[in-house]
Amino acid sequence: MGKLIIVSNRLPFKIDIDKDNNPELTPSVGGLATGMRSIYKDYESLWFGWPGFGEENISDEVKKKTEESLEKERCRPVYIEEKDIDLYYSGFSNKTLWPLFHYFMEYTVYEDSYWEAYRRVNMKFAAEISKVLEPGDRIWVHDYHLLLLPKLIRDEVPDVSIGFFLHIPFPSYELFRLLPWRKEILEGILGADLIGFHTYDYERHFLSSARRLLGLDIQMNRIKLRSRIAKTDSFPMGIDYDKFYNASLKSSKKPEEERSEIKKEIDDYFSHHPDSKIILSIDRLDYSKGIPNRLIAFDHFLSKYPEYHHKVTLIMLAVPSRSNVEQYQMMKDEIDRLVGIINGRYGSITWIPVRYFYRSLPFENLVELYSSADIALVTPVRDGMNLVAKEYLATRVNGSGVLIISEMAGAAKELNEAIWINPNDKDEIAGAIKQAIEMHGDEQLERNLPMQKRIKRYDIKRWASDFIKSLEKMVASQKDYLSKKINPQITEDITNKYKQSGKRVFFVDFSGTLVNLEGNIRKGKSTDELLSLISEISSNEKTDIVLLAGMEKEKLAELFPSGDYTLIAEHGLWIKEPGEDWEITTDEQLSNYWKEIVVPMVHTYTDRTPASVLIEKDNSVSWHYRDSDPDLVVSRAAELKDELSSLVANMNLEVLEGNKMLEIKNTSFNKGRAAARYLQKHNYDFILAIGDDYIDEYLFHELPDETITIKVGLSKTFAEYNLESFEEACNFLNELVKADENI
Ligand code: ADQ
């Protein structure tokens, strides 16, 4: 098995250079580093990330020593120039993507120089990673700083396995579409085989944007790309449950003299205020975390329920973060102001309602705070996951405590026994605080135990290993899809058979197989080249061509007027051989009475689905929705199919789902039957059929076993082979035709 390459903006170590120019590596305590460490040992791993400084800021000696130390930890630095760090990290990552993806449109900056630097840095990562890539390697790219990286790597090494995980929300299409570089970003992410999100909501937002902005064909969570399938899935990130649980257990058993200063202070507080409750909030100081909302709601609580004055204290810990970004500075001022107002308004000599700390704390202190707090108040206005809520629960060794969580945090989805609040509803938050203070111990246990069980089971290690297993599975199924792809060897084999044959026929579907479905064939844009290819094939007296299409016979004859080859129209109902008139292919009596019922029914869908059209043919009705809202048509088409299903059984009809269309037709004809009927009259020792649509599967099924069947586009098929696109199909046919010239 190959290497596992992990890529994140930062390496999982803080690097300090001491006075003797020696690097000191301190492992990061974050969840990601812990999770990755757990799978590191199962693979030969390598981690790429920014070391925290640029190459230009260190001497060659320091650089060499740093790289040697990092290499021992299987880490490779990606140096970023200082000017780019500012534009790429503080700029595009934190002033464009972060606010937009957290629904802070008003903070989002669209700045070309940020974007250019973002691209440059992503390219730098790609270049560094490409140097070490070997067949069989897997790459796991993390987060919003590196959205372009999956595609950049794929462009370099097309068959490498790439997973991508987004740690922040993916916003709804309505927000995402505002980004000037939205297509490049989507294409960048889609370079991955597996794209992971914390929740299903983020996943469906991503799929919706991919469908609407790139017009991609998406079935369930599989996205059909030109030469591969990408899959999305949700993997709610967990924490190192045992680490928090065991640390809390250890802290509760510590003798008094060994307790930390913080713990002593808390214990002292409780000894003087035995009936008092501690509410705890811990966050990075970020506008997405809803800290001002929380303070306003706490103020409201104190004003609405004065009976709790002196009986409750909010301990609020905020870790300094991105303090060079203006909005963060403004928010810090706002928080300072609000804390001042609350403490000034309600505080007394013996009671400070809000105890606010603006600093980072060592792990042990964090655990002491978690385990001492009666209530955790987690109120983000938008949060990808929120690990603090899970960490609080993990430290509650005796199952007590109350978690109040914003429904806007990804974690809320898994923590539905907690008290949910809307972070914008101060009255609801005040009520939740009251409910939490008054909650009976039994109820606390009843709520916490199932949550603890859940987050213990799906911890950070399970999260990481699940993602990797899923990536491996995806790569295996990718191989299944690609196993039918025509490669040079297969082309050669088919060409040899073709050359050795005496008489050949090509059954060729038209739209989607030889021309792009979006290409406007009516305006004659793409027909010239195509007509010359078809004439070339049919001018060879050993080769016949049968063109098949869903369109009406008159339209097809107008597009292909030459009369030198056979045409099959209306999905197999009509056939016209060279020099002959159109003939119906079925002996069954066709009646059209059903159209009186079906056409008005389809019309009600056309009317309610902008940009969809109904086409009524002699013996079939089709509903085309290529240009309609892709999300809307998924449900509309399913609804119509469902409505038709009870009718069709009694009327000898069938509903076929084609490429962005539904076709309702009589069951007594199809392309396969028409082709089989044609073959009864002619003899060939080389038969080839090529089509792109679900409807062409009839063709692949009905033709003799020795037929060479080719499906254009990647999807499950009865055909023996796959080609990626209509361009490849045309090239393939061209090559066969040329083979004759070389005999
Ligand atoms: P963050 O926005 O950083 O992460 P969060 O998930 O809450 O948010 O993680 C914060 C981490 O920092 C926690 O592990 C916590 O223990 C630690 N921490 C907080 N305050 C601290 C303090 N004062 N001292 C020391 N440590 C402190 C991003 C996304 C989240 C997503 C994570 C993981 O924004 O939504 O959950 O990534 O994917």
mmCIF file of C-alpha atoms in Angstrom, residues 5 57 63 176 186-187 210 241 305 327 361 382 394 412 428 460 512 521 527 573 579 605 641 682 691:
data_model
loop_
_atom_site.group_PDB
_atom_site.id
_atom_site.type_symbol
_atom_site.label_atom_id
_atom_site.label_comp_id
_atom_site.label_asym_id
_atom_site.label_seq_id
_atom_site.Cartn_x
_atom_site.Cartn_y
_atom_site.Cartn_z
ATOM 1 C CA ILE A 5 -0.255 12.170 2.621
ATOM 2 C CA ASN A 57 13.002 34.693 7.411
ATOM 3 C CA LYS A 63 16.145 25.748 7.769
ATOM 4 C CA PHE A 176 -21.867 30.617 -2.491
ATOM 5 C CA LEU A 186 -15.972 24.039 -7.024
ATOM 6 C CA GLU A 187 -13.756 22.542 -9.698
ATOM 7 C CA ALA A 210 -22.160 21.843 -8.134
ATOM 8 C CA TYR A 241 -13.086 11.323 24.188
ATOM 9 C CA TYR A 305 -34.932 36.603 36.478
ATOM 10 C CA GLN A 327 -13.647 42.686 12.404
ATOM 11 C CA LEU A 361 -5.144 27.883 28.606
ATOM 12 C CA ARG A 382 -22.713 29.557 12.617
ATOM 13 C CA ALA A 394 -16.620 14.096 27.735
ATOM 14 C CA ALA A 412 -26.179 20.091 17.499
ATOM 15 C CA GLU A 428 -35.078 31.659 24.404
ATOM 16 C CA ILE A 460 -11.751 11.361 16.481
ATOM 17 C CA GLY A 512 -25.291 13.044 -26.651
ATOM 18 C CA ILE A 521 -27.754 21.150 -33.513
ATOM 19 C CA THR A 527 -23.388 19.119 -37.819
ATOM 20 C CA LEU A 573 -40.727 3.527 -34.030
ATOM 21 C CA GLY A 579 -33.725 4.784 -51.142
ATOM 22 C CA TYR A 605 -45.582 20.027 -14.755
ATOM 23 C CA LYS A 641 -42.910 9.494 -12.847
ATOM 24 C CA HIS A 682 -28.944 -7.879 -43.465
ATOM 25 C CA GLY A 691 -25.056 5.341 -27.390
#
